[in-house]
Amino acid sequence: MPGHTENEVTIDAPLDLVWDVTNDLDHWPQLFSEYASVEVMEREGNRTVFRLTMYPDENGRVWSWVSERVADRSALTVTARRVETGPFQYMNIRWEYEETPRGVRMRWTQDFAMKPDAPVDDEWMTANINRNSPIQMDLIRNKIEQRARLGRDSKDATATAPAV
């Protein structure tokens, strides 16, 4: 059965800051703890095609893939899909942002299926995503909230945030 995950975090910061920082792909290696590098391959309007490369896993393997991401600022949503699917049959991701009295709720929804010959199955990947997403979301929340407290410009929010 295909995998489906939903994870969310509320960030006590202005919407513009949350949106700008989380959609600044060039700085994702400073925002996420799992990405070693990002290479933007194509930008056209709100659509970006990019390669993400992770740090080596416990076996020394480096995972890398190409994704396409479309940001819709007016709808406060981002849709993404893997172009190079690797072990996935497909991977679709939706980011939603919502202003609340406590801050900006950021929700990630991932729908995917693993290939039959993948090293893990849908159930394993679902558990892995549900284990890792809250870790990454906490890091993002902490970095953005610190920037909001410092009142710095959102463009360098990730560049000067504390390393994790």
mmCIF file of C-alpha atoms in Angstrom:
data_model
loop_
_atom_site.group_PDB
_atom_site.id
_atom_site.type_symbol
_atom_site.label_atom_id
_atom_site.label_comp_id
_atom_site.label_asym_id
_atom_site.label_seq_id
_atom_site.Cartn_x
_atom_site.Cartn_y
_atom_site.Cartn_z
ATOM 1 C CA MET A 1 0.000 0.000 0.000
ATOM 2 C CA PRO A 2 1.419 3.452 -0.865
ATOM 3 C CA GLY A 3 2.920 5.571 1.895
ATOM 4 C CA HIS A 4 1.344 8.718 3.262
ATOM 5 C CA THR A 5 2.698 11.026 5.960
ATOM 6 C CA GLU A 6 1.558 14.299 7.489
ATOM 7 C CA ASN A 7 3.773 16.290 9.837
ATOM 8 C CA GLU A 8 3.449 19.851 11.056
ATOM 9 C CA VAL A 9 5.065 22.442 13.268
ATOM 10 C CA THR A 10 4.006 25.904 14.428
ATOM 11 C CA ILE A 11 6.682 28.572 14.106
ATOM 12 C CA ASP A 12 6.405 31.720 16.239
ATOM 13 C CA ALA A 13 7.524 34.126 13.526
ATOM 14 C CA PRO A 14 5.988 36.323 10.830
ATOM 15 C CA LEU A 15 4.593 34.546 7.771
ATOM 16 C CA ASP A 16 6.911 36.390 5.376
ATOM 17 C CA LEU A 17 9.967 35.250 7.323
ATOM 18 C CA VAL A 18 8.784 31.625 7.483
ATOM 19 C CA TRP A 19 7.907 31.594 3.790
ATOM 20 C CA ASP A 20 11.143 33.268 2.669
ATOM 21 C CA VAL A 21 13.463 31.085 4.741
ATOM 22 C CA THR A 22 11.804 27.750 3.993
ATOM 23 C CA ASN A 23 11.620 28.472 0.272
ATOM 24 C CA ASP A 24 15.202 29.718 -0.102
ATOM 25 C CA LEU A 25 16.509 26.513 -1.691
ATOM 26 C CA ASP A 26 20.050 27.844 -2.031
ATOM 27 C CA HIS A 27 20.330 27.862 1.778
ATOM 28 C CA TRP A 28 18.685 24.507 2.514
ATOM 29 C CA PRO A 29 22.030 22.928 3.548
ATOM 30 C CA GLN A 30 22.151 25.513 6.360
ATOM 31 C CA LEU A 31 18.474 24.999 7.228
ATOM 32 C CA PHE A 32 18.229 21.183 7.187
ATOM 33 C CA SER A 33 20.745 18.938 8.962
ATOM 34 C CA GLU A 34 20.519 16.155 6.354
ATOM 35 C CA TYR A 35 21.406 17.996 3.137
ATOM 36 C CA ALA A 36 25.059 18.368 2.210
ATOM 37 C CA SER A 37 24.352 20.400 -0.925
ATOM 38 C CA VAL A 38 21.739 21.734 -3.288
ATOM 39 C CA GLU A 39 22.275 22.520 -6.950
ATOM 40 C CA VAL A 40 19.629 24.634 -8.634
ATOM 41 C CA MET A 41 19.413 23.405 -12.203
ATOM 42 C CA GLU A 42 16.542 25.495 -13.532
ATOM 43 C CA ARG A 43 14.376 28.383 -12.350
ATOM 44 C CA GLU A 44 11.331 29.535 -14.259
ATOM 45 C CA GLY A 45 8.825 31.729 -12.448
ATOM 46 C CA ASN A 46 7.724 29.893 -9.292
ATOM 47 C CA ARG A 47 9.102 26.549 -10.551
ATOM 48 C CA THR A 48 12.532 25.287 -9.569
ATOM 49 C CA VAL A 49 14.306 22.091 -10.588
ATOM 50 C CA PHE A 50 17.151 21.171 -8.254
ATOM 51 C CA ARG A 51 19.423 18.367 -7.085
ATOM 52 C CA LEU A 52 19.630 17.559 -3.386
ATOM 53 C CA THR A 53 22.539 15.574 -2.024
ATOM 54 C CA MET A 54 22.479 14.160 1.471
ATOM 55 C CA TYR A 55 25.356 13.542 3.829
ATOM 56 C CA PRO A 56 26.627 9.957 3.679
ATOM 57 C CA ASP A 57 24.443 7.471 5.552
ATOM 58 C CA GLU A 58 25.714 5.011 8.182
ATOM 59 C CA ASN A 59 26.989 2.777 5.355
ATOM 60 C CA GLY A 60 28.822 5.627 3.633
ATOM 61 C CA ARG A 61 26.320 5.840 0.768
ATOM 62 C CA VAL A 62 25.476 9.299 -0.543
ATOM 63 C CA TRP A 63 21.871 9.717 -1.692
ATOM 64 C CA SER A 64 21.088 12.329 -4.334
ATOM 65 C CA TRP A 65 18.063 13.084 -6.499
ATOM 66 C CA VAL A 66 16.447 15.740 -8.677
ATOM 67 C CA SER A 67 13.154 17.323 -7.657
ATOM 68 C CA GLU A 68 10.797 19.879 -9.109
ATOM 69 C CA ARG A 69 9.178 22.385 -6.747
ATOM 70 C CA VAL A 70 6.404 24.899 -7.503
ATOM 71 C CA ALA A 71 5.695 27.616 -4.932
ATOM 72 C CA ASP A 72 2.340 29.404 -4.853
ATOM 73 C CA ARG A 73 2.749 32.335 -2.466
ATOM 74 C CA SER A 74 -0.868 33.507 -2.823
ATOM 75 C CA ALA A 75 -2.212 30.064 -1.848
ATOM 76 C CA LEU A 76 0.548 29.527 0.755
ATOM 77 C CA THR A 77 1.385 26.139 -0.744
ATOM 78 C CA VAL A 78 4.311 24.417 -2.392
ATOM 79 C CA THR A 79 4.048 21.223 -4.412
ATOM 80 C CA ALA A 80 7.062 19.110 -5.211
ATOM 81 C CA ARG A 81 7.823 15.824 -6.877
ATOM 82 C CA ARG A 82 10.906 13.776 -7.476
ATOM 83 C CA VAL A 83 11.991 13.876 -11.111
ATOM 84 C CA GLU A 84 14.721 11.279 -10.503
ATOM 85 C CA THR A 85 12.750 8.866 -8.375
ATOM 86 C CA GLY A 86 15.543 6.507 -7.306
ATOM 87 C CA PRO A 87 13.994 3.764 -5.117
ATOM 88 C CA PHE A 88 10.571 5.454 -5.263
ATOM 89 C CA GLN A 89 7.908 4.720 -7.863
ATOM 90 C CA TYR A 90 6.843 8.283 -7.091
ATOM 91 C CA MET A 91 7.250 10.871 -4.357
ATOM 92 C CA ASN A 92 4.916 13.865 -4.125
ATOM 93 C CA ILE A 93 5.202 16.459 -1.381
ATOM 94 C CA ARG A 94 2.908 19.312 -0.411
ATOM 95 C CA TRP A 95 3.908 22.104 1.972
ATOM 96 C CA GLU A 96 1.101 24.221 3.423
ATOM 97 C CA TYR A 97 1.449 27.362 5.509
ATOM 98 C CA GLU A 98 -1.288 28.834 7.696
ATOM 99 C CA GLU A 99 -1.219 31.831 10.008
ATOM 100 C CA THR A 100 -2.558 30.981 13.471
ATOM 101 C CA PRO A 101 -2.710 32.933 16.767
ATOM 102 C CA ARG A 102 0.424 31.011 17.881
ATOM 103 C CA GLY A 103 2.416 31.553 14.691
ATOM 104 C CA VAL A 104 2.704 29.973 11.267
ATOM 105 C CA ARG A 105 1.651 26.345 10.976
ATOM 106 C CA MET A 106 3.774 24.584 8.389
ATOM 107 C CA ARG A 107 2.525 21.168 7.280
ATOM 108 C CA TRP A 108 4.307 18.636 5.088
ATOM 109 C CA THR A 109 2.266 15.930 3.369
ATOM 110 C CA GLN A 110 4.133 13.213 1.490
ATOM 111 C CA ASP A 111 2.562 10.602 -0.761
ATOM 112 C CA PHE A 112 4.809 7.959 -2.246
ATOM 113 C CA ALA A 113 5.335 4.355 -3.195
ATOM 114 C CA MET A 114 8.556 2.388 -3.162
ATOM 115 C CA LYS A 115 9.638 0.340 -6.173
ATOM 116 C CA PRO A 116 9.318 -3.445 -5.728
ATOM 117 C CA ASP A 117 13.116 -3.816 -5.815
ATOM 118 C CA ALA A 118 13.798 -0.913 -3.412
ATOM 119 C CA PRO A 119 15.911 -1.738 -0.351
ATOM 120 C CA VAL A 120 12.956 -0.786 1.921
ATOM 121 C CA ASP A 121 9.168 -1.014 1.657
ATOM 122 C CA ASP A 122 6.397 1.592 2.001
ATOM 123 C CA GLU A 123 5.880 0.825 5.685
ATOM 124 C CA TRP A 124 9.559 1.294 6.527
ATOM 125 C CA MET A 125 9.775 4.544 4.555
ATOM 126 C CA THR A 126 6.605 5.885 6.206
ATOM 127 C CA ALA A 127 8.113 5.242 9.646
ATOM 128 C CA ASN A 128 11.420 6.792 8.559
ATOM 129 C CA ILE A 129 9.769 9.958 7.266
ATOM 130 C CA ASN A 130 7.610 10.229 10.389
ATOM 131 C CA ARG A 131 10.752 9.861 12.523
ATOM 132 C CA ASN A 132 12.863 12.365 10.574
ATOM 133 C CA SER A 133 10.357 15.078 9.608
ATOM 134 C CA PRO A 134 9.741 16.253 13.202
ATOM 135 C CA ILE A 135 13.515 16.485 13.744
ATOM 136 C CA GLN A 136 13.953 18.660 10.655
ATOM 137 C CA MET A 137 10.864 20.742 11.476
ATOM 138 C CA ASP A 138 12.174 21.427 15.002
ATOM 139 C CA LEU A 139 15.508 22.576 13.571
ATOM 140 C CA ILE A 140 13.734 24.863 11.112
ATOM 141 C CA ARG A 141 11.436 26.245 13.813
ATOM 142 C CA ASN A 142 14.336 26.977 16.155
ATOM 143 C CA LYS A 143 16.396 28.711 13.471
ATOM 144 C CA ILE A 144 13.531 30.855 12.227
ATOM 145 C CA GLU A 145 12.312 31.766 15.711
ATOM 146 C CA GLN A 146 15.825 32.846 16.645
ATOM 147 C CA ARG A 147 15.989 35.041 13.528
ATOM 148 C CA ALA A 148 12.586 36.520 14.359
ATOM 149 C CA ARG A 149 13.786 37.375 17.887
ATOM 150 C CA LEU A 150 16.913 38.983 16.499
ATOM 151 C CA GLY A 151 14.820 40.962 14.006
ATOM 152 C CA ARG A 152 17.222 40.247 11.188
ATOM 153 C CA ASP A 153 16.432 40.390 7.502
ATOM 154 C CA SER A 154 14.879 37.129 6.273
ATOM 155 C CA LYS A 155 17.331 36.838 3.365
ATOM 156 C CA ASP A 156 20.185 35.783 5.663
ATOM 157 C CA ALA A 157 18.029 33.959 8.193
ATOM 158 C CA THR A 158 19.678 30.602 7.589
ATOM 159 C CA ALA A 159 23.171 31.892 6.932
ATOM 160 C CA THR A 160 23.669 33.161 10.483
ATOM 161 C CA ALA A 161 21.449 30.730 12.354
ATOM 162 C CA PRO A 162 23.303 28.457 14.771
ATOM 163 C CA ALA A 163 24.652 25.264 13.311
ATOM 164 C CA VAL A 164 23.061 22.067 14.503
#
